[in-house]
mmCIF file of C-alpha atoms in Angstrom:
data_model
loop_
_atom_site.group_PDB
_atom_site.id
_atom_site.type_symbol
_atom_site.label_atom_id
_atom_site.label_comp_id
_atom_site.label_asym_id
_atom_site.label_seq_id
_atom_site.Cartn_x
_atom_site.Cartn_y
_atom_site.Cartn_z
ATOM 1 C CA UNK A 557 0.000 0.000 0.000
ATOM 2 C CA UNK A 558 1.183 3.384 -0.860
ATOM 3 C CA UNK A 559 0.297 6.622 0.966
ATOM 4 C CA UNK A 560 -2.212 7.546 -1.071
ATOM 5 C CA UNK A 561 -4.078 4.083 -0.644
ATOM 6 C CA UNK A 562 -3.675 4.539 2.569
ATOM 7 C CA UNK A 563 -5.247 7.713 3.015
ATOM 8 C CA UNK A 564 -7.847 6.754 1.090
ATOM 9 C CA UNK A 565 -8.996 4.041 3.422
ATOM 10 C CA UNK A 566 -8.631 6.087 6.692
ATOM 11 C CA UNK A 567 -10.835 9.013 5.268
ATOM 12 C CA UNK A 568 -13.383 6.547 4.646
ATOM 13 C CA UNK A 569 -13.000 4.985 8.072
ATOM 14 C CA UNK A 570 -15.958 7.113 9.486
ATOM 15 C CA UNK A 571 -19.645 6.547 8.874
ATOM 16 C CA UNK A 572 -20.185 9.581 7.633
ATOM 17 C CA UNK A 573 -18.487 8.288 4.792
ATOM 18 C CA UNK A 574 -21.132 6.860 3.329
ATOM 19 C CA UNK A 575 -19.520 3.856 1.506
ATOM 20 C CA UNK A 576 -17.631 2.474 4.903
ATOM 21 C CA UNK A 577 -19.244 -0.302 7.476
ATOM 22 C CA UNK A 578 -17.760 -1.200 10.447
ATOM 23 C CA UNK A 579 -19.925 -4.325 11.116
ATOM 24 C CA UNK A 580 -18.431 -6.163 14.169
ATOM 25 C CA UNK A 581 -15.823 -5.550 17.170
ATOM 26 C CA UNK A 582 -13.834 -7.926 18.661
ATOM 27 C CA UNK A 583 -11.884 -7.395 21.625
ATOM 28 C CA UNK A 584 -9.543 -9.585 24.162
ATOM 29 C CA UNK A 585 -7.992 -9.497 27.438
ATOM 30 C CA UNK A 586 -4.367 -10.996 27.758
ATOM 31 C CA UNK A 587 -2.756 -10.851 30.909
ATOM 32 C CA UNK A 588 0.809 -11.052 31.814
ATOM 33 C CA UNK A 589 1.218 -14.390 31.665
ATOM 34 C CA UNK A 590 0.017 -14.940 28.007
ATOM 35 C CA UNK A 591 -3.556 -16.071 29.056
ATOM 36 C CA UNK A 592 -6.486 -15.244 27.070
ATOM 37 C CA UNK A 593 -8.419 -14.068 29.890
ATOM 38 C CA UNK A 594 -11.686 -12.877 28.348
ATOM 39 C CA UNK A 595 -13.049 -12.512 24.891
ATOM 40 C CA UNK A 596 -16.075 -11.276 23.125
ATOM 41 C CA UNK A 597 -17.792 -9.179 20.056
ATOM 42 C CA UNK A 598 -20.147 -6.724 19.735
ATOM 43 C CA UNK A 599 -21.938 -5.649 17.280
ATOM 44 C CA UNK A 600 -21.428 -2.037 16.250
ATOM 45 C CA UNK A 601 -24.923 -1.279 14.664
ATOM 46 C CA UNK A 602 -26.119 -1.898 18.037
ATOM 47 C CA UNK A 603 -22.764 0.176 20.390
ATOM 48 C CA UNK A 604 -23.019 2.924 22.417
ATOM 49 C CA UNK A 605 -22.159 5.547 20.250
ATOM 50 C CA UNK A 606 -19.211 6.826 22.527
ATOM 51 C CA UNK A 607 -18.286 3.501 22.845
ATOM 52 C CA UNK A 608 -18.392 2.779 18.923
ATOM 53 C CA UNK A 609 -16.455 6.320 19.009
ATOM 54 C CA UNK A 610 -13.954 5.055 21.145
ATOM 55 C CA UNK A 611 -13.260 2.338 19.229
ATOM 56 C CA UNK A 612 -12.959 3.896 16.022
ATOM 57 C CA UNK A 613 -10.590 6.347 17.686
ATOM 58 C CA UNK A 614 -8.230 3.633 18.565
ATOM 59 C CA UNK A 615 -8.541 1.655 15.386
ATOM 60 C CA UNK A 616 -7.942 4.629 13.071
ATOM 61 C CA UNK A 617 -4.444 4.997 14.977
ATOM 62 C CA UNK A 618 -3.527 1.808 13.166
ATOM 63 C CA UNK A 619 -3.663 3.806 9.862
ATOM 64 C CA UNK A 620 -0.696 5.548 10.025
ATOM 65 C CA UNK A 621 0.013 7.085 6.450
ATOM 66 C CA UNK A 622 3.548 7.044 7.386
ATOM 67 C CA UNK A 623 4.456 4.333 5.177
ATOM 68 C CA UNK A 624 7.625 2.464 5.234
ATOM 69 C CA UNK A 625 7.973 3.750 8.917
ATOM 70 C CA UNK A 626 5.431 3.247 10.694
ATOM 71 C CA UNK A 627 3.000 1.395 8.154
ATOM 72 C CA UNK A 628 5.259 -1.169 6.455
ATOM 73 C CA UNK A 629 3.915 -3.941 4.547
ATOM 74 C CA UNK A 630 4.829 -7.629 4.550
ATOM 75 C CA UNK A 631 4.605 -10.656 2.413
ATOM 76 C CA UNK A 632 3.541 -13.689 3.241
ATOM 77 C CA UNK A 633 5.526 -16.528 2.709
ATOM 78 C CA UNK A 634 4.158 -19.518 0.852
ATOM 79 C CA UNK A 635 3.828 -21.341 4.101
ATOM 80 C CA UNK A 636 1.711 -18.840 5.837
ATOM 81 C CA UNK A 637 -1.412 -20.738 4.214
ATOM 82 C CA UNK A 638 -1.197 -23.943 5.497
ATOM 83 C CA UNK A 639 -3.421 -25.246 8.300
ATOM 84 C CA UNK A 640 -2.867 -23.262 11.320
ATOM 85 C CA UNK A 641 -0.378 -20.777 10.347
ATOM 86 C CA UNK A 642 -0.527 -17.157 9.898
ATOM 87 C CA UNK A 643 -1.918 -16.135 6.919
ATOM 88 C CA UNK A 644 -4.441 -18.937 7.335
ATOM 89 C CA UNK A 645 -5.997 -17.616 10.692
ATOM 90 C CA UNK A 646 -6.040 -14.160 9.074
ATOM 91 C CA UNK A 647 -8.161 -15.031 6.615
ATOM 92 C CA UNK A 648 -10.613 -17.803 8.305
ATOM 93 C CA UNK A 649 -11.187 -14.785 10.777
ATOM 94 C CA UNK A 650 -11.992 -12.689 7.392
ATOM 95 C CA UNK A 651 -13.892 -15.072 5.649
ATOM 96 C CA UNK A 652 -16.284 -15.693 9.162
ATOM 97 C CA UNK A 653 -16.794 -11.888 9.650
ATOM 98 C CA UNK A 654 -15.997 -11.978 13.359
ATOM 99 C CA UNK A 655 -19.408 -14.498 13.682
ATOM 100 C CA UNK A 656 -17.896 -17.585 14.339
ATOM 101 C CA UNK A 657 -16.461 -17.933 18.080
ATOM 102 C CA UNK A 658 -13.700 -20.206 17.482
ATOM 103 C CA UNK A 659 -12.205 -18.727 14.636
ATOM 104 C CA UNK A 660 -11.861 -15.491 17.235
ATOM 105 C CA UNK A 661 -10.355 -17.491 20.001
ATOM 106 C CA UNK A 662 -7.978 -18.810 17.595
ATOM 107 C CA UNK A 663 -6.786 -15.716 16.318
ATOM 108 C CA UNK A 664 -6.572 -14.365 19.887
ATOM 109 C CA UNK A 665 -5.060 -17.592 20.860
ATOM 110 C CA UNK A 666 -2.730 -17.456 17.787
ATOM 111 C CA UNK A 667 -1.447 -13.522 19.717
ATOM 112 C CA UNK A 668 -1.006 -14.367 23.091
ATOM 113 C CA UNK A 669 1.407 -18.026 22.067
ATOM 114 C CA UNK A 670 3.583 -15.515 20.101
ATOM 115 C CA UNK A 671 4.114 -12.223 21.243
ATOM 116 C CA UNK A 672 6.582 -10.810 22.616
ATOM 117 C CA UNK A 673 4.914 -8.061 24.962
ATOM 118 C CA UNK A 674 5.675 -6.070 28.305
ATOM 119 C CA UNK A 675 2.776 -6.873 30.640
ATOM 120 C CA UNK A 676 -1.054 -7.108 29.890
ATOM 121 C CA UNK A 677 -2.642 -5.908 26.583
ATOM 122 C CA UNK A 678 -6.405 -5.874 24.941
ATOM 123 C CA UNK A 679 -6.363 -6.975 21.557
ATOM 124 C CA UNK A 680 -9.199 -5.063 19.330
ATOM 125 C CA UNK A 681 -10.395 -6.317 15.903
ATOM 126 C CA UNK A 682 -12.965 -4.653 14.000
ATOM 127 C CA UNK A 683 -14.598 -6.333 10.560
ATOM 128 C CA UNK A 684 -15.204 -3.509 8.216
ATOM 129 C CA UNK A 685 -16.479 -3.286 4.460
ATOM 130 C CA UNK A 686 -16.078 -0.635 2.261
ATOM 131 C CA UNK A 687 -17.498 -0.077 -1.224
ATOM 132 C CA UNK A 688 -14.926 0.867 -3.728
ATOM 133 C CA UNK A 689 -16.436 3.259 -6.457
ATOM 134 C CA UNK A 690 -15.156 2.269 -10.096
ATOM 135 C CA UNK A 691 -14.872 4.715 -12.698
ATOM 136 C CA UNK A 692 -15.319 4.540 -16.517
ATOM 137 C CA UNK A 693 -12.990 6.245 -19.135
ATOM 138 C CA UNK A 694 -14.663 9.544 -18.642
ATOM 139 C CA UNK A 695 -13.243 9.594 -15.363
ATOM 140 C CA UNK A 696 -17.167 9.415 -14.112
ATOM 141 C CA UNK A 697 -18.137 6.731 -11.312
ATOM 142 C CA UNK A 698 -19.282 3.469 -13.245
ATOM 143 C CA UNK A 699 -22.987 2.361 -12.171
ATOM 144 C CA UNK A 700 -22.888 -1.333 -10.941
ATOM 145 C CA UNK A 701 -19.243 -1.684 -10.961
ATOM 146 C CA UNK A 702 -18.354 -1.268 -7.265
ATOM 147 C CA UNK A 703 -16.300 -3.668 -5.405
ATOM 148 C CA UNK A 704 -16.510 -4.406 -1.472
ATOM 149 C CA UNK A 705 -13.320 -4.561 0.521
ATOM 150 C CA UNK A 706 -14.014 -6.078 3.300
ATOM 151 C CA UNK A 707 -11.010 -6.242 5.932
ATOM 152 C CA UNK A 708 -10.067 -6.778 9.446
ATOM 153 C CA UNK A 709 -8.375 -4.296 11.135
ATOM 154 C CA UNK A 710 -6.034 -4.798 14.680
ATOM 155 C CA UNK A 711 -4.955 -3.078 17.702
ATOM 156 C CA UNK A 712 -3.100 -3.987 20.038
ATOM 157 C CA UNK A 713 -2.883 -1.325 22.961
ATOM 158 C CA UNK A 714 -1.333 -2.245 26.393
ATOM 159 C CA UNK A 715 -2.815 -1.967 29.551
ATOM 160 C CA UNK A 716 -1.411 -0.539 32.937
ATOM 161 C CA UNK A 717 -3.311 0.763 36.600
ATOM 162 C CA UNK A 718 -3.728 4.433 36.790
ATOM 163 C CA UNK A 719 -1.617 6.583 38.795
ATOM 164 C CA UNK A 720 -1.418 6.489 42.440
ATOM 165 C CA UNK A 721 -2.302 10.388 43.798
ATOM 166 C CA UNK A 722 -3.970 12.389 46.048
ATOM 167 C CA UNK A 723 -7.715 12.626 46.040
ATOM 168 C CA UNK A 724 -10.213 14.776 48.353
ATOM 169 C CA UNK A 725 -12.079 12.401 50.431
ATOM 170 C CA UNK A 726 -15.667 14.009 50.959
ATOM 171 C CA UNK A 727 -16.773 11.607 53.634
ATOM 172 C CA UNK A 728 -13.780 12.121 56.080
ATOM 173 C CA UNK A 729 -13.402 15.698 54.597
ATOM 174 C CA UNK A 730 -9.837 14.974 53.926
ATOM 175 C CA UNK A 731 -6.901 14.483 51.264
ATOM 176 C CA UNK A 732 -6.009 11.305 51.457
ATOM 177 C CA UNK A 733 -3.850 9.421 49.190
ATOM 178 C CA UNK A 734 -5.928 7.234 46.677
ATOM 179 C CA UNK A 735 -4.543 3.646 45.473
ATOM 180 C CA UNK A 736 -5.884 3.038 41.974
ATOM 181 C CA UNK A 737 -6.280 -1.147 40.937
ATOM 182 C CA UNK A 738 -8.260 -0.712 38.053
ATOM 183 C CA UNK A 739 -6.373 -2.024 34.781
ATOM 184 C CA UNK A 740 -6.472 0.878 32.015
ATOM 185 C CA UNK A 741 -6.336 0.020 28.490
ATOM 186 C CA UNK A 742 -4.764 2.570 26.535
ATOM 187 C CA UNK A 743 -6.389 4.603 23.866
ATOM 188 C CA UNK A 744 -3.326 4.811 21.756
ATOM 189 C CA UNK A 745 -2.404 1.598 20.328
ATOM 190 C CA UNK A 746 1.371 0.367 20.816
ATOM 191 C CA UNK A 747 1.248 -1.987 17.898
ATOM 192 C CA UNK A 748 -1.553 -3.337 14.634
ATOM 193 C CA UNK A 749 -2.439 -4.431 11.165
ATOM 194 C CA UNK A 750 -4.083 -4.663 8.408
ATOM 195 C CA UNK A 751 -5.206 -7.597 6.490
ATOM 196 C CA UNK A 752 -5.795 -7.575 3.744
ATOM 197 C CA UNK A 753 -3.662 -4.856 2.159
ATOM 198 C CA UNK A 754 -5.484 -2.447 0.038
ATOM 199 C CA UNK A 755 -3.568 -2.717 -3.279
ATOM 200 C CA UNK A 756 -4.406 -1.011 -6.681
ATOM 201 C CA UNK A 757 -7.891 -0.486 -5.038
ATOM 202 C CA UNK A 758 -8.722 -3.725 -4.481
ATOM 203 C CA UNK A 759 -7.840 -6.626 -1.988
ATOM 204 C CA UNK A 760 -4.787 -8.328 -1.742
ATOM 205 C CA UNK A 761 -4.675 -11.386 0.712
ATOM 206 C CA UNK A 762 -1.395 -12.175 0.287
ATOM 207 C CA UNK A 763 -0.066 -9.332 2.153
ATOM 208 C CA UNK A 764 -0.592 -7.434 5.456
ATOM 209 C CA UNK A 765 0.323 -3.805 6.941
ATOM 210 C CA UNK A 766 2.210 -3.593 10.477
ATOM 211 C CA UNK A 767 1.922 -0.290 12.429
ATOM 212 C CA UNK A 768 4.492 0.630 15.008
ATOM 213 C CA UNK A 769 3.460 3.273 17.239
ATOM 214 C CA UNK A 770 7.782 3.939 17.608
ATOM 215 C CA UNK A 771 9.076 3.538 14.590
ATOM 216 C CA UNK A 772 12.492 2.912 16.199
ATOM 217 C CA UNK A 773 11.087 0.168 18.119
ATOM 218 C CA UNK A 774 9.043 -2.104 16.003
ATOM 219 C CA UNK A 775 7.560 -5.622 17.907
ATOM 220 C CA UNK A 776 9.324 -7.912 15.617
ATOM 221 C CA UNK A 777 7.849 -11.057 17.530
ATOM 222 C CA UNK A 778 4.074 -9.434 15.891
ATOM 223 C CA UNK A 779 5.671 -9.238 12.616
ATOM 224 C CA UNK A 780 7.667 -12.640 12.762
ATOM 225 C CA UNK A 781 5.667 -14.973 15.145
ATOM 226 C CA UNK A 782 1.883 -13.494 14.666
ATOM 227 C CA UNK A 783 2.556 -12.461 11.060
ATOM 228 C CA UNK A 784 4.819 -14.998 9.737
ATOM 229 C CA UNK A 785 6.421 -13.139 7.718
ATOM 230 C CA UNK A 786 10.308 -12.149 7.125
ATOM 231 C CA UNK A 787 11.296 -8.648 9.401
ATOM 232 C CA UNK A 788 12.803 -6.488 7.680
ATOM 233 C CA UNK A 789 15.430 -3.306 8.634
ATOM 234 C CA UNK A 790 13.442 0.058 10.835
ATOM 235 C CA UNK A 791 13.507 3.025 9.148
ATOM 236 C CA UNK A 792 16.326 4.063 11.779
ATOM 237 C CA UNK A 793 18.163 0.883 10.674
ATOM 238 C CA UNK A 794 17.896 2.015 7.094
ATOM 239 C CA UNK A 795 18.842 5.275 7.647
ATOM 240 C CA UNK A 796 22.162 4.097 9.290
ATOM 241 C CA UNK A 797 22.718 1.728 7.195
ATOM 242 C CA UNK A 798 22.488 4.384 3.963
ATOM 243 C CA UNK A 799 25.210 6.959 6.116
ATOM 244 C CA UNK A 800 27.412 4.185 7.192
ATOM 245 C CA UNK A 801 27.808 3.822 2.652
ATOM 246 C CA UNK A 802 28.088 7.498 2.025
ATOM 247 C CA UNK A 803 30.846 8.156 4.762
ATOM 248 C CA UNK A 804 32.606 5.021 3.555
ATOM 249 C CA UNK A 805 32.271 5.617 -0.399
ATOM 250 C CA UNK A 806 32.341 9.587 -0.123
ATOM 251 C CA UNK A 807 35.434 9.308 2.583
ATOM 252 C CA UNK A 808 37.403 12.633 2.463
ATOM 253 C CA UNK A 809 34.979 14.129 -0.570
ATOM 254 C CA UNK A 810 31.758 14.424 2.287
ATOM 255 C CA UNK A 811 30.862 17.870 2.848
ATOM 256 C CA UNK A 812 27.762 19.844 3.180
ATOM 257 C CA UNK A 813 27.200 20.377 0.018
ATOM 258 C CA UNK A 814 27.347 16.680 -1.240
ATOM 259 C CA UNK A 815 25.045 15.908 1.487
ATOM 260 C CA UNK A 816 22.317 18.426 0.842
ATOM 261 C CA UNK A 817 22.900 17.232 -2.718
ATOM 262 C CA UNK A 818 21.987 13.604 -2.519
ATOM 263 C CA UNK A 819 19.380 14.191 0.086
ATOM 264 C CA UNK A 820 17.205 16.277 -2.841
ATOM 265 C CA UNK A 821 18.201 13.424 -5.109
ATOM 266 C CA UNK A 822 16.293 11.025 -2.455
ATOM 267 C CA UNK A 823 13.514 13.922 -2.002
ATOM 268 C CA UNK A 824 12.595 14.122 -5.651
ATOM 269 C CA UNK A 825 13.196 9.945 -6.408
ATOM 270 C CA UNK A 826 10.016 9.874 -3.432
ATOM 271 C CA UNK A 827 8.264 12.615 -4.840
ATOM 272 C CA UNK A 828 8.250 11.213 -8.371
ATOM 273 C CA UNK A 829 6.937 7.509 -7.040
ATOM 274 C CA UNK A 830 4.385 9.058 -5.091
ATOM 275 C CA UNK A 831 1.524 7.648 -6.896
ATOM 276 C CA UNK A 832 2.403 4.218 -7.616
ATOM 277 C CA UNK A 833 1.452 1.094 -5.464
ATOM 278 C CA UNK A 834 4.834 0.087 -5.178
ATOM 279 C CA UNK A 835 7.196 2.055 -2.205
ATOM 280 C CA UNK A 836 10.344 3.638 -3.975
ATOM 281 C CA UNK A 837 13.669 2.047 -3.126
ATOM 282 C CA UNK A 838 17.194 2.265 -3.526
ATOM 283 C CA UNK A 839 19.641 -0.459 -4.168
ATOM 284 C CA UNK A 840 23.317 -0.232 -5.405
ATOM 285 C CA UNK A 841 22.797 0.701 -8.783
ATOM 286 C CA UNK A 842 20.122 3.938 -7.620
ATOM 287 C CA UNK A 843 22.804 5.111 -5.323
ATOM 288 C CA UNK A 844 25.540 5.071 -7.922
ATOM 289 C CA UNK A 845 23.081 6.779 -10.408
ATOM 290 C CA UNK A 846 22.965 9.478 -7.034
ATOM 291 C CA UNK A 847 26.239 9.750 -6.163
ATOM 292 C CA UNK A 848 27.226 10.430 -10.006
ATOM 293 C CA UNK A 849 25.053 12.806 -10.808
ATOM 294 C CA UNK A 850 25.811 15.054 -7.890
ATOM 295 C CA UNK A 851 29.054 15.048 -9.018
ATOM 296 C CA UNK A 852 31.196 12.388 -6.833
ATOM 297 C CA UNK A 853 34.342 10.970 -8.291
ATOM 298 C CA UNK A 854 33.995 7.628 -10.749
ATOM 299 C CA UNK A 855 36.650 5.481 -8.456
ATOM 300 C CA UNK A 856 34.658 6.670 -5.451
ATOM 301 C CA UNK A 857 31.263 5.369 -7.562
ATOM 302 C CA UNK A 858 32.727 2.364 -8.344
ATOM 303 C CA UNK A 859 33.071 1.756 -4.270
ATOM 304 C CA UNK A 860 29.542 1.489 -3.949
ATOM 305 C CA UNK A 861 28.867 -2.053 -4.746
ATOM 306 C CA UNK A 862 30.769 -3.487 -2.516
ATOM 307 C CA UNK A 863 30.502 -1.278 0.655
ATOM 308 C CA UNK A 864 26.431 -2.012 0.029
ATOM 309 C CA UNK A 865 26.509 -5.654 -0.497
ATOM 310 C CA UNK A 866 28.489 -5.717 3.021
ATOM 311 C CA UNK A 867 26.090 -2.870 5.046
ATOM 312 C CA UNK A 868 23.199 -4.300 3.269
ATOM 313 C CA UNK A 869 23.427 -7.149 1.330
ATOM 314 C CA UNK A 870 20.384 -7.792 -1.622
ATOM 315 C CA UNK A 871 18.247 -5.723 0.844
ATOM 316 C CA UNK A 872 17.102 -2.276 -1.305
ATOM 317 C CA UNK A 873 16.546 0.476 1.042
ATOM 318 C CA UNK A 874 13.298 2.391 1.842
ATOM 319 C CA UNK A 875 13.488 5.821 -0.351
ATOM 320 C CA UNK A 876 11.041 7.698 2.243
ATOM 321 C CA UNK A 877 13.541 6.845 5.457
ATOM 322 C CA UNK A 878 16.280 8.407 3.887
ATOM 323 C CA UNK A 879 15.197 11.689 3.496
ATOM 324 C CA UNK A 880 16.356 14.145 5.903
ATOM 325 C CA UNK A 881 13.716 16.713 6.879
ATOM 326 C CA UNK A 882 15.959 19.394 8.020
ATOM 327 C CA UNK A 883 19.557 19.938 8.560
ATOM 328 C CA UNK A 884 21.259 19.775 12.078
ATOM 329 C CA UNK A 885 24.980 20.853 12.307
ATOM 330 C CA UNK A 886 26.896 20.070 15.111
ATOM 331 C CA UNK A 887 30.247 21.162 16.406
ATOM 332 C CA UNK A 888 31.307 21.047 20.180
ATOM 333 C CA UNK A 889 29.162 23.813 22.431
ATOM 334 C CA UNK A 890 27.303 24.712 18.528
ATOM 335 C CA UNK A 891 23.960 23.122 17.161
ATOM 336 C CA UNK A 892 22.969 24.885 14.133
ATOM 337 C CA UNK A 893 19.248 23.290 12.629
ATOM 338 C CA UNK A 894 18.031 24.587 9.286
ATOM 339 C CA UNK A 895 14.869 24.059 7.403
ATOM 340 C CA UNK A 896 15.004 22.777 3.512
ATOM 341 C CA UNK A 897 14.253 25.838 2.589
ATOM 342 C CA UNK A 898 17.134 27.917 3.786
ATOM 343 C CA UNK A 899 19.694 24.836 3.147
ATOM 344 C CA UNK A 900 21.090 26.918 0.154
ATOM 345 C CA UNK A 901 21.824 29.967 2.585
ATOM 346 C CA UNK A 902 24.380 27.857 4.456
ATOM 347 C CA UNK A 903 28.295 26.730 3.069
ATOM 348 C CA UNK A 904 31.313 25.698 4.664
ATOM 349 C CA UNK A 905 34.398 27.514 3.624
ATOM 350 C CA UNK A 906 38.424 28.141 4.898
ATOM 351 C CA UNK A 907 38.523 32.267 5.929
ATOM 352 C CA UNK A 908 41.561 34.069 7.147
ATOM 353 C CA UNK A 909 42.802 30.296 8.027
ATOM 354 C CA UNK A 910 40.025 29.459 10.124
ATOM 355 C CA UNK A 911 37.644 26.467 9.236
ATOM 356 C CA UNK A 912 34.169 28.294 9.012
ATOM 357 C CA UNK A 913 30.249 28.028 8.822
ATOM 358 C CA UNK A 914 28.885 30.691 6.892
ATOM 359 C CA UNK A 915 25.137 31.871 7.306
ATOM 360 C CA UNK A 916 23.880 34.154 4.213
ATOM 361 C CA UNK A 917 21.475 36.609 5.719
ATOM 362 C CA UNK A 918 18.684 38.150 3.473
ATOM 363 C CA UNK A 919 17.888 39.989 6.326
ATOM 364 C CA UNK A 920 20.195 42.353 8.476
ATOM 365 C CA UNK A 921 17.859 41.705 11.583
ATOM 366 C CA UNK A 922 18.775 38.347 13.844
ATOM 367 C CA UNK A 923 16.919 37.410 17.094
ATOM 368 C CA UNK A 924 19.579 36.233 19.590
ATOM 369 C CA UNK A 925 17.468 34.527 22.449
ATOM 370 C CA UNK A 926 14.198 36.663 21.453
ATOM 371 C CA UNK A 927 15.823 39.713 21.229
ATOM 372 C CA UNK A 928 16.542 41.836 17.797
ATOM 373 C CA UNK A 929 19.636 42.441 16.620
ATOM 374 C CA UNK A 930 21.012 44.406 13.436
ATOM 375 C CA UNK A 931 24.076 43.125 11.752
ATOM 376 C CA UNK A 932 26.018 46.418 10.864
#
């Protein structure tokens, strides 16, 4: 799923939509110890509505249109299908639309055996249809055309007792210190997915989306033990990988410029991919095709295959967790951030004999902790 599939399905995920159903909720208690403690669904036609809104709330979390960061997708492998695995509990809890009980203790079941989790956690599934609109040539929608995507849709939030504190104690007329036992489930989910993907508008079973609250701290046990399916690097792990190759191949050639250089390269390879299905990537070859065109040496090109194959192996990096979204120079005692948009105003250069950062100023007028000052 790209972001704009993505987006697509969360601003539908509302009933005002008009062409989205959120039909059932299913929800679980695991404690501690990995024990399915309680289980049940509800039907949403018939919810609360500040319950229902609760829920929805929580569940739209899950769609994080941060994709390849926190909204990656996975493949499943060919095994996944077989009796009892993955990929095959996804989709007999699909294919029974949250109405038959054993297929949801299964699935719930299926959680608590193989995560990996700090403490207790509720486990919310909702089943959810929504009518994809066709169009015809004229770009107008088609009339009888429409396709259903029906999917289920996972959060997994953890639970913890509310704070101990003071509290005013009407009945003795005094402050007293109040001892809170009651297990909390948070509203902000730590970890989720989506199955099926939503995939050149249509339904793909053979993959899933896995949201990561931290980006930096993906559940791998959800994505390898629940999931089945092969883990792959965090965006922070790409993004380390991708410097460690540019300080090796770039070695004494790295400066500013070159930097700010190849990030706009990575900017505009994202910004050109932005509408297709697939995520844009970068193996060896892309970052060669880079690291020439921004003017780097040919014998320090040519050091890219190898320095990748060892930092990354066959793995192509995520385009979108490269990207640096502003620029941060440090030197001992100085931190100097600047925004995209001024990242031209700023060079390094050698003045008077002195290693230097220079700062062009459109403006004579600086603020120097909030107050003005006028560069003569």
């Amino acid at each position: 799923m790209n972001k704009k599939e993505t987006a697509e399905i969360k601003k539908n995920f509302s009933d005002k939509s008009g062409f989205f159903i959120m039909e059932r909720i299913l929800t679980g208690f695991i404690d501690g110890e990995k024990n399915l403690l309680c289980h049940q669904v509800n039907s949403c036609l018939t919810m609360a509505n500040d319950d229902h809104e609760l829920f929805d709330a929580t569940l739209k979390k899950v769609l994080n249109t941060n994709i390849g960061k926190n909204f990656c997708e996975y493949e499943f492998p060919n095994e996944a299908y077989a009796e009892g695995q993955p990929q095959e509990i996804l989709y007999s809890l699909l294919r029974s639309e949250l109405k038959d009980d054993l297929a949801c203790e299964n699935f719930l079941n299926h959680i608590a055996n193989n995560i990996v989790y700090a403490g207790p956690f509720a486990v919310i599934t909702a089943y959810c249809t929504y009518t994809i609109r066709k169009k015809d040539k004229n770009d107008e929608f088609a009339e009888g055309d429409d396709e259903i995507y029906r999917y289920l849709l996972t959060a997994i939030c953890p639970v913890s007792t509310a704070d101990n504190g003071f509290v005013f104690d009407s009945d003795s007329n005094e402050i007293v210190k109040k001892i809170h036992t009651e297990l909390i489930i948070s509203k902000l989910p730590s970890d989720g997915f989506l199955y099926p993907v939503f995939s050149n508008r249509s339904a793909d079973v053979n993959h899933v989306m896995y949201y990561a609250k931290s980006a930096a701290k993906p559940n791998t046990s959800i994505v390898e033990n629940v999931l089945g399916c092969t883990f792959v690097m965090s965006a922070e792990s790409e993004k380390a990988s991708f410097q460690n190759i540019i300080k090796t191949v770039a070695g004494d050639d790295l400066d500013y410029t070159l930097i700010q250089s190849v990030n706009e390269q990575i900017q505009k390879v994202v910004e050109d991919s932005k509408d297709e299905t697939d995520k844009a990537v970068l193996d060896d070859s892309r970052i060669k095709s880079i690291l020439t065109d921004v003017g780097l040496s040919e014998e320090r090109v040519n050091m890219v295959e190898p320095v990748y194959e060892q930092v990354c192996g066959s793995v192509p990096l995520t385009a979108a967790n490269l990207i640096e979204t502003k620029t941060v120079v440090t030197s001992p005692g100085i931190t100097v951030n600047i925004k995209p948009s001024a990242a031209d105003k700023v060079r390094t250069s050698v003045f008077e004999g002195r290693r230097c950062l220079l700062i062009d100023l459109d403006d004579p007028t600086i603020e120097i902790n909030g107050l003005p000052v006028t560069l003569q």
